[in-house]
C-alpha cells in the first residue's frame, strides 16, 4: 500500500496572485485522501463512505506553487491512531522527476463516524491494522513551535 | 472598526454529504479577512494588496453547517502581533438573530510581504497600531491540547 | 415576487488574470437561481429540492468584472415555459447604486424532475402559474446570430 | 497533435446531489482547453498567455456523472475559425477502457486578444494553420433546435 498520491493541478487552482491559492492546497489534500483511502481500505467502499469526519486541519506553507502540467506528489501517512480517531500527516512535493521542492506540510484529524447512526464509532480491527501498518512520524510544524 | 463580518453562503459550498465542505470553511475565512482588512487598513488599498502572505492555517470543526439563506457571522481579531507577522483568530457563528451555534474556530498566520521586492517586510507603524487596537486572545483549540 | 437577486462576489471568484473567472459567472447564476426559486416557489421547499435538473446553459460575456465589495445584481425571469421544462434568462449587472454595466447575459434550460421516481415530470399547475406570472422575453444573444 | 485530453475528476466536483455539478463541467472544459492549447500552440507559451478571451459558452448535459477514480475524456476541436475568433467544440466522454457514455457536449467561443495592448487582435498565420489542421464539425446541439 502506497503513502504517495500524485494529484493533477487545475489552472483554476491559481488565484489573482498567480499562485496556487492557499485554500486550494486543502482541496488537493482532500483528493489525495480520497485516493489513498480507496487503496488503503477498500476499492469500492472507501473509509470516506463507511466513514470518517474531518475534525481539524493544520497546514504550513513553505514555497509558492504555480500551475504546471506536472502533478504534485502528496505523501500521506497515519499518525496518532487512537480508539475512534487518527491523524493523517501530509507533505506536498514535486514528483522526483520534476524537482525537490517541498511546498507545504499539513495534518488532518479524522474521527471515525457511523453515518447510519449519526454517531462516532470505534475504528474496527481491520481499519486499525491498516493504519498501524502505514503509520509514521507526526508532522514537525515549524510555526507552532515559535 | 469591526471584529465581525457576515459572509453569505453559496449552495455550492455544500459537498456530496449535504454539509458545507470543510475546505470551504477556509474559503469563508478568506472572504471575511478580505472584507475586514479593507475596513481595518484602508478602503482602497487593503493589506491584501500592500500585502501579506498566508503562512499557516489551523481550523477545528465543531458542528455541521448546512446551506441556508442566512449568512454566517465570522468574528475575527489579531493575535500574536510580531515585527513582521501576526495571527488572525476566527470564530464561525450564527448571526445573533439566527442562533447561537459555533461551527468552527480557526487561526491564520500572516507574514507582511513586499510584493514589489518579493521579500518579507516589517509591519509599518500604522498597521501595527491598527492591529494592536483590535487585538484579542489567541484561539483556545481543544484538539491541540490532547 | 422579484426578478432580481443581489449576489456577493468572493475574492476567489477571480482567476490568475485578476478578473472574475468565466466559469464562476455560472456559479453566481446558480446562487441567484437558488435564492429566486426559494422566493418564487416556497420558502422551505424550493423547486431545487422538489425539483429540477439543469439541461443546458448558454452564456455570453460582455465586460470584464473585477472583485469588489459591492454585489452583482442578477436579473432573472422564466421564458419558454413548456409542459415539463422552462428556461431561465439572466442578466448580470451592476446594482443601480453602483453603475450601469451589463457583464453577461445567459440562459439555463431546466427540466422538471421527480427525484423520488428518478424520472422527468410535468410542471404542476401552481409552478406553471408562478412561472407564467414572472415570464419575460427570451435572451437576445448577439453571438448566436453570427 | 491530439484532439483528446483526459481530465481527472475531484471528489469536490460533486454537489449536494451526489453528481458532478453542472458548473464544474465548464471547469473540466477549462482544464482540457489549457492542456490542449499548450500542446497545439506551444509548450511554454500557450495561447492562453498569448492570448485569448472567452466570449461565450454553450453546454448541453446528457447524462449524470458521479465521481470515480477514472478521468473523463474530453474530445475538443476548433470550428468556425474566423479572422479574430474561433470556437472550440467539446464532448465529455468516458475513456474507451471505461465505457461509452457521452455526458455533455459544449462549445466555447474565443476571441484572440492582445493583453499588452488590451485590444482584440487577428489570429496569426501559425495559429490559423494549427487550428485549420485540427478543425472539425460544429456541435450538433439538440436543445437549440427545439
XYZ file of C-alpha atoms in Angstrom:
584
model
C 0.000 0.000 0.000
C 1.218 3.398 -1.011
C 1.943 6.519 1.007
C 2.055 8.683 -2.087
C -0.585 10.063 -4.450
C 0.020 12.307 -7.457
C -2.711 14.931 -7.806
C -3.152 16.931 -11.024
C -3.319 20.692 -10.646
C -6.029 22.708 -12.334
C -5.399 26.088 -13.893
C -8.193 27.433 -11.682
C -6.254 26.452 -8.542
C -4.390 29.719 -9.059
C -5.786 32.890 -7.554
C -5.411 36.520 -8.605
C -1.776 36.481 -7.402
C -0.929 33.804 -9.974
C -0.111 31.176 -7.337
C -1.992 28.054 -6.292
C -4.313 29.530 -3.672
C -3.644 28.570 -0.063
C -7.173 27.184 0.374
C -6.794 25.044 -2.747
C -3.918 23.192 -1.061
C -6.533 21.726 1.303
C -8.556 20.756 -1.765
C -5.525 18.880 -3.123
C -5.120 17.120 0.235
C -8.792 16.088 0.103
C -8.254 14.395 -3.225
C -5.084 12.690 -2.029
C -7.005 11.365 0.984
C -9.888 10.106 -1.160
C -7.473 8.272 -3.461
C -5.337 6.882 -0.622
C -8.295 5.700 1.455
C -9.763 3.918 -1.566
C -6.489 1.991 -1.820
C -5.806 1.540 1.893
C -9.246 0.375 2.928
C -11.263 -0.950 0.042
C -11.605 -0.290 -3.627
C -15.361 0.117 -3.578
C -16.180 1.129 -0.041
C -13.600 3.720 0.944
C -13.471 4.886 4.520
C -14.929 8.147 3.276
C -18.184 6.284 2.790
C -18.012 3.973 5.787
C -16.904 6.728 7.143
C -14.888 9.482 8.768
C -15.405 13.115 9.699
C -12.773 15.837 9.375
C -12.339 17.319 12.851
C -9.339 19.538 12.261
C -6.755 20.736 9.725
C -3.378 22.354 10.214
C -1.235 23.437 7.292
C 2.011 25.324 6.877
C 3.033 26.859 3.540
C 6.694 26.660 2.594
C 7.005 27.763 -1.025
C 4.731 29.255 -3.704
C 3.371 26.849 -6.289
C 2.451 27.909 -9.828
C 0.180 25.871 -12.109
C 2.063 23.466 -14.353
C 1.070 20.362 -16.287
C 3.044 18.110 -13.905
C 1.089 16.964 -10.830
C 2.112 17.470 -7.235
C 3.153 14.428 -5.237
C 1.367 14.234 -1.917
C 2.988 11.973 0.675
C 0.488 10.976 3.368
C 0.537 8.594 6.300
C -1.417 7.964 9.532
C -0.244 9.210 12.931
C -1.805 9.448 16.406
C -4.023 6.357 15.927
C -6.493 6.249 18.840
C -9.676 4.342 19.624
C -12.006 6.408 17.493
C -9.742 8.839 15.661
C -6.459 9.233 13.850
C -4.436 11.945 12.141
C -3.161 11.999 8.583
C 0.181 13.757 8.008
C 0.995 15.171 4.570
C 3.804 16.652 2.546
C 3.061 18.376 -0.768
C 6.119 17.922 -3.001
C 7.343 17.839 -6.543
C 7.395 14.360 -8.078
C 11.005 13.104 -8.146
C 11.249 13.549 -11.915
C 10.177 17.222 -11.622
C 12.156 18.548 -8.674
C 12.785 18.501 -4.954
C 10.654 21.355 -3.688
C 8.509 20.909 -0.569
C 5.506 23.263 -0.852
C 3.535 22.528 2.305
C 3.199 20.226 5.268
C -0.152 19.521 6.868
C -2.144 17.378 9.250
C -5.817 16.382 9.336
C -7.538 14.900 12.390
C -10.258 12.421 11.484
C -12.958 10.914 13.673
C -14.473 7.534 12.801
C -18.187 8.019 12.309
C -21.231 5.861 11.777
C -23.366 7.824 9.337
C -26.295 5.400 9.683
C -26.484 6.035 13.431
C -25.151 9.652 13.225
C -22.677 8.883 15.983
C -18.938 8.466 16.477
C -17.751 4.875 16.371
C -14.595 2.940 17.204
C -12.111 2.065 14.473
C -12.678 -1.585 13.569
C -9.769 -4.059 13.868
C -9.177 -4.211 10.124
C -9.031 -0.400 9.829
C -6.680 -0.246 12.808
C -4.367 -2.862 11.320
C -4.169 -0.986 8.026
C -3.451 2.316 9.759
C -0.785 0.822 12.012
C 0.940 -0.801 9.054
C 1.246 2.600 7.375
C 1.871 4.759 10.459
C 4.723 7.273 10.580
C 6.059 10.257 12.423
C 3.822 13.239 13.242
C 4.376 16.419 11.248
C 7.139 18.666 12.572
C 5.428 22.039 12.180
C 7.941 24.852 12.452
C 5.459 27.619 13.074
C 3.728 26.029 16.052
C 6.999 25.903 17.987
C 7.506 29.668 17.989
C -13.577 49.166 13.475
C -15.401 45.881 13.445
C -14.334 42.400 14.517
C -17.259 40.810 12.755
C -18.094 40.109 9.103
C -21.210 38.366 7.774
C -20.386 36.117 4.826
C -23.122 34.751 2.540
C -23.076 31.013 1.956
C -23.354 29.591 -1.542
C -25.350 26.483 -2.330
C -22.167 25.065 -3.883
C -20.357 25.293 -0.540
C -22.057 22.007 0.253
C -20.382 18.766 -0.741
C -21.839 15.350 -1.557
C -22.628 14.838 2.149
C -25.009 17.813 2.086
C -22.895 19.866 4.520
C -20.737 22.919 3.937
C -17.470 21.257 2.972
C -14.609 21.509 5.469
C -12.314 23.142 2.896
C -14.984 25.731 2.067
C -14.792 26.984 5.661
C -11.310 28.275 4.818
C -12.828 29.948 1.753
C -15.339 31.727 4.007
C -12.482 32.835 6.276
C -10.646 34.231 3.257
C -13.602 36.413 2.384
C -14.021 37.565 5.976
C -10.322 38.521 6.006
C -10.589 40.421 2.711
C -13.601 42.390 3.984
C -12.111 43.052 7.432
C -8.708 44.141 6.086
C -10.393 46.560 3.675
C -12.072 48.163 6.687
C -9.180 47.894 9.148
C -6.451 49.203 6.908
C -7.800 51.191 4.011
C -10.836 51.178 1.824
C -8.913 51.180 -1.421
C -5.577 49.635 -0.622
C -6.286 46.653 1.615
C -3.384 44.917 3.263
C -4.020 42.060 0.870
C -2.623 44.281 -1.847
C 0.066 46.002 0.164
C 0.404 42.989 1.277
C 0.519 39.830 3.335
C 1.219 36.153 2.719
C -0.655 33.286 4.357
C 1.961 31.205 6.173
C -0.268 28.826 8.086
C -3.881 27.836 8.864
C -5.311 25.837 11.731
C -9.021 25.064 11.974
C -11.194 22.965 14.245
C -14.723 21.936 13.234
C -17.362 21.936 15.959
C -20.731 21.438 14.281
C -22.021 20.650 10.781
C -23.324 23.584 8.755
C -25.997 23.238 6.067
C -26.602 25.845 3.358
C -29.243 28.401 4.278
C -30.109 31.871 3.030
C -28.833 33.483 6.254
C -25.098 34.279 6.265
C -22.575 33.065 8.808
C -21.083 35.604 11.172
C -17.308 35.405 11.294
C -15.691 37.012 14.319
C -12.014 37.780 13.663
C -9.287 39.618 15.536
C -5.478 39.868 15.526
C -3.267 37.960 17.958
C 0.481 37.314 18.265
C 1.494 40.621 16.657
C 5.239 40.470 15.965
C 7.707 42.515 13.940
C 6.841 41.092 10.550
C 3.899 38.797 11.201
C 0.638 38.388 13.072
C -2.110 35.834 13.520
C -5.800 36.255 12.875
C -8.147 34.302 15.171
C -11.664 33.409 13.963
C -14.949 32.024 15.144
C -17.591 30.974 12.606
C -21.005 31.508 14.222
C -24.670 32.089 13.576
C -25.652 35.747 13.466
C -27.427 36.632 16.743
C -30.807 36.809 15.046
C -30.372 33.275 13.646
C -28.969 31.277 16.568
C -26.090 30.641 18.898
C -24.224 27.829 17.203
C -20.413 27.932 16.958
C -19.375 25.979 13.834
C -15.607 26.341 13.799
C -12.660 28.136 15.351
C -9.540 28.869 13.360
C -6.273 30.758 13.164
C -4.252 32.077 10.222
C -0.622 33.188 10.465
C 0.209 36.034 8.122
C 3.601 37.406 7.106
C 3.946 41.011 5.972
C 5.351 40.972 2.462
C 6.641 43.457 -0.050
C 5.438 42.152 -3.394
C 7.452 44.749 -5.329
C 10.712 43.496 -3.779
C 9.491 39.876 -3.354
C 10.698 39.941 0.237
C 9.293 39.907 3.749
C 8.951 43.327 5.331
C 8.250 44.779 8.783
C 4.746 45.870 9.719
C 4.618 49.649 9.435
C 3.645 51.738 12.482
C 0.147 52.467 11.205
C -0.550 48.769 10.547
C 0.804 47.877 13.969
C -1.386 50.477 15.689
C -4.495 49.170 13.941
C -3.700 45.575 14.835
C -2.945 46.370 18.467
C -6.184 48.311 18.791
C -8.132 45.240 17.665
C -6.022 42.542 19.321
C -7.591 39.784 21.402
C -6.962 36.405 22.952
C -5.422 33.561 20.916
C -7.738 30.728 19.889
C -8.199 28.030 22.523
C -8.022 24.960 20.301
C -9.329 21.910 22.131
C -7.834 19.338 19.835
C -4.247 20.550 20.025
C -4.181 20.047 23.786
C -4.858 16.311 23.621
C -42.174 38.269 -6.386
C -38.831 39.560 -7.517
C -36.921 39.143 -10.759
C -33.706 40.400 -9.186
C -31.191 38.886 -6.765
C -28.013 40.527 -5.486
C -25.172 38.019 -5.183
C -21.995 38.818 -3.225
C -18.730 38.249 -5.035
C -15.897 36.343 -3.392
C -12.287 37.335 -3.797
C -11.631 33.782 -5.011
C -14.013 34.302 -7.948
C -11.061 35.969 -9.631
C -8.646 33.859 -11.622
C -4.959 34.375 -12.417
C -5.914 37.165 -14.850
C -7.387 39.207 -11.995
C -10.949 39.024 -13.377
C -13.969 37.106 -12.172
C -13.439 33.817 -13.975
C -15.842 32.989 -16.797
C -16.865 29.694 -15.138
C -17.587 31.496 -11.855
C -20.274 33.535 -13.624
C -22.266 30.287 -13.879
C -21.673 29.799 -10.160
C -23.166 33.242 -9.494
C -26.173 32.328 -11.665
C -26.628 29.135 -9.633
C -26.879 31.129 -6.431
C -29.276 33.634 -7.979
C -31.474 30.722 -9.098
C -31.404 29.099 -5.659
C -32.422 32.372 -3.991
C -35.084 33.222 -6.595
C -36.656 29.745 -6.590
C -36.874 29.825 -2.781
C -38.903 33.016 -3.119
C -40.902 32.125 -6.234
C -41.986 28.655 -5.174
C -41.778 28.150 -1.466
C -39.593 29.293 1.382
C -38.850 25.822 2.677
C -39.263 23.533 -0.302
C -37.615 25.281 -3.200
C -38.012 23.808 -6.639
C -34.389 22.774 -6.410
C -35.476 20.174 -3.895
C -38.827 19.297 -5.460
C -37.035 19.543 -8.147
C -35.420 20.471 -11.435
C -32.439 19.350 -13.491
C -30.148 21.671 -15.428
C -30.280 20.520 -19.048
C -28.379 23.330 -20.732
C -26.565 26.642 -20.213
C -25.690 29.374 -22.655
C -23.759 32.465 -21.600
C -22.267 35.446 -23.385
C -19.645 37.656 -21.724
C -19.866 41.375 -22.362
C -17.420 43.090 -19.999
C -14.717 42.037 -17.526
C -15.696 42.055 -13.848
C -13.188 42.620 -11.045
C -13.847 41.663 -7.417
C -15.339 44.466 -5.344
C -17.255 44.589 -2.092
C -20.482 45.538 -3.881
C -22.539 42.580 -5.116
C -23.662 41.978 -8.677
C -27.351 42.294 -9.447
C -28.669 39.299 -11.348
C -31.954 39.846 -13.173
C -33.673 36.532 -13.943
C -37.040 35.530 -15.357
C -38.677 32.451 -16.904
C -39.074 32.009 -20.665
C -40.094 29.115 -22.932
C -42.440 27.536 -20.389
C -43.427 24.096 -21.685
C -45.105 21.019 -20.237
C -42.094 19.656 -18.415
C -39.418 22.296 -18.863
C -38.693 26.007 -18.886
C -35.784 28.351 -19.437
C -34.420 30.982 -17.101
C -32.989 34.117 -18.722
C -30.409 36.208 -16.857
C -28.561 39.485 -16.978
C -25.571 40.072 -14.692
C -25.453 43.804 -13.930
C -24.222 46.401 -11.507
C -26.759 47.334 -8.844
C -28.285 50.728 -9.719
C -26.368 52.463 -6.927
C -23.054 51.124 -8.271
C -23.289 51.606 -12.020
C -24.908 50.605 -15.281
C -22.590 47.957 -16.640
C -24.011 44.742 -18.124
C -21.412 41.975 -17.638
C -23.121 38.924 -19.113
C -26.378 37.545 -20.434
C -27.266 33.894 -20.078
C -29.957 31.252 -20.304
C -30.450 27.958 -18.469
C -32.830 25.236 -19.615
C -34.397 23.313 -16.742
C -36.342 20.063 -16.794
C -38.876 19.305 -14.066
C -37.795 16.114 -12.363
C -39.185 13.733 -9.797
C -36.158 12.673 -7.751
C -38.161 10.044 -5.837
C -39.076 8.251 -9.090
C -35.873 9.291 -10.940
C -37.966 10.433 -13.871
C -38.991 13.634 -15.632
C -42.342 15.003 -14.536
C -44.811 17.655 -15.691
C -44.793 21.106 -14.111
C -47.652 21.220 -11.638
C -50.364 23.913 -12.038
C -49.044 26.031 -9.170
C -45.484 26.011 -10.577
C -46.838 26.892 -14.016
C -48.875 29.785 -12.641
C -45.850 31.206 -10.830
C -43.653 30.908 -13.913
C -46.231 32.476 -16.208
C -46.689 35.387 -13.815
C -42.969 36.129 -13.998
C -42.335 35.254 -17.651
C -40.449 37.610 -19.946
C -38.645 37.837 -23.253
C -36.017 35.268 -24.247
C -32.380 36.375 -24.183
C -31.212 38.156 -27.332
C -27.802 36.546 -27.715
C -25.661 38.504 -30.128
C -23.115 35.821 -30.769
C -25.560 33.124 -31.819
C -26.842 35.247 -34.685
C -23.495 35.430 -36.468
C -1.499 16.869 -32.289
C -4.270 15.468 -30.198
C -7.980 16.253 -30.059
C -8.391 14.432 -26.763
C -7.440 15.252 -23.171
C -8.113 13.109 -20.098
C -9.050 15.238 -17.089
C -9.051 13.813 -13.547
C -12.208 14.359 -11.534
C -12.044 15.664 -7.986
C -14.323 14.416 -5.247
C -15.337 18.035 -4.681
C -16.685 18.259 -8.239
C -19.803 16.620 -6.817
C -22.516 18.792 -5.343
C -25.118 18.056 -2.662
C -26.996 15.833 -5.140
C -24.003 13.499 -5.361
C -23.364 14.253 -9.050
C -20.607 16.225 -10.729
C -22.108 19.711 -10.592
C -23.223 21.236 -13.888
C -20.952 24.276 -13.390
C -17.961 22.029 -12.721
C -18.315 20.598 -16.232
C -17.220 24.024 -17.518
C -14.280 23.814 -15.116
C -13.286 20.473 -16.652
C -13.533 22.024 -20.129
C -11.256 24.858 -18.984
C -8.578 22.382 -17.988
C -8.941 20.432 -21.211
C -8.514 23.689 -23.136
C -5.435 24.685 -21.136
C -3.814 21.304 -21.766
C -4.781 21.170 -25.448
C -3.634 24.727 -26.203
C -0.281 24.026 -24.560
C 0.147 21.147 -26.992
C -1.415 22.743 -30.068
C 0.354 26.061 -29.901
C 3.485 25.919 -27.831
C 4.741 24.072 -24.784
C 5.807 27.156 -22.895
C 3.714 29.971 -24.317
C 0.205 28.584 -24.633
C -2.390 30.663 -26.410
C -3.939 31.256 -23.001
C -0.979 33.507 -22.283
C -0.542 34.952 -25.744
C -3.762 35.012 -25.540
C -7.488 34.514 -25.933
C -10.652 35.674 -24.181
C -13.691 33.504 -23.561
C -16.620 35.265 -25.226
C -19.316 32.621 -24.899
C -20.113 29.096 -23.646
C -22.920 26.758 -24.551
C -23.299 23.345 -22.921
C -25.876 20.582 -23.009
C -25.977 17.877 -20.335
C -26.795 14.353 -21.476
C -26.172 12.036 -18.518
C -25.311 12.383 -14.830
C -21.673 11.830 -13.872
C -20.587 10.546 -10.452
C -17.051 10.947 -9.099
C -14.817 7.989 -9.850
C -11.061 7.494 -9.923
C -11.038 7.197 -13.720
C -10.771 10.512 -15.583
C -13.190 11.813 -18.179
C -12.020 12.009 -21.768
C -12.678 15.371 -23.309
C -12.638 15.481 -27.101
C -12.109 19.013 -28.379
C -11.530 20.589 -31.787
C -11.719 24.022 -33.427
C -14.682 25.128 -35.507
C -15.845 28.448 -37.009
C -12.304 29.788 -37.492
C -12.582 33.495 -38.397
C -10.185 36.427 -38.599
C -10.024 37.161 -34.900
C -12.025 34.387 -33.280
C -12.768 30.676 -33.310
C -14.959 28.199 -31.476
C -13.892 25.084 -29.624
C -16.326 22.152 -29.709
C -16.225 19.531 -26.946
C -17.585 16.144 -25.993
C -17.200 14.894 -22.408
C -16.977 11.091 -22.565
C -15.770 8.009 -20.782
C -12.294 6.897 -21.820
C -12.602 3.866 -24.138
C -11.348 1.495 -21.436
C -14.057 2.709 -19.016
C -17.197 2.892 -21.109
C -19.078 4.576 -23.930
C -21.161 7.193 -22.142
C -21.399 10.729 -23.529
C -22.019 13.128 -20.605
C -22.111 16.529 -22.253
C -21.454 18.426 -25.461
C -20.352 22.025 -25.413
C -18.938 24.921 -27.381
C -16.777 27.884 -26.371
C -16.287 30.992 -28.496
C -12.841 32.534 -28.118
C -11.578 35.913 -29.239
C -7.879 36.441 -29.963
C -6.644 39.174 -27.664
C -3.521 41.200 -27.201
C -3.174 41.597 -23.432
C -0.261 44.046 -23.787
C -2.410 46.436 -25.835
C -5.716 45.432 -24.182
C -7.286 45.023 -27.583
C -8.593 42.275 -29.876
C -6.086 41.077 -32.445
C -6.102 38.901 -35.566
C -5.104 35.260 -35.365
C -1.555 34.993 -36.638
C -0.780 32.686 -39.621
C 0.804 30.000 -37.446
C -2.214 29.908 -35.082
C -4.566 29.761 -38.051
C -2.653 26.897 -39.625
C -2.753 24.903 -36.400
C -6.482 25.494 -35.956
C -7.304 24.602 -39.559
C -5.298 21.388 -39.293
C -7.418 20.323 -36.325
C -10.785 21.757 -37.400
C -13.937 19.663 -37.308
C -17.712 19.808 -37.411
C -19.632 22.244 -35.202
C -21.520 20.786 -32.234
C -24.993 19.455 -33.069
C -26.891 20.754 -30.057
C -30.237 19.043 -29.729
C -31.820 21.549 -27.384
C -31.222 24.592 -29.570
C -33.241 23.086 -32.390
C -36.477 22.817 -30.407
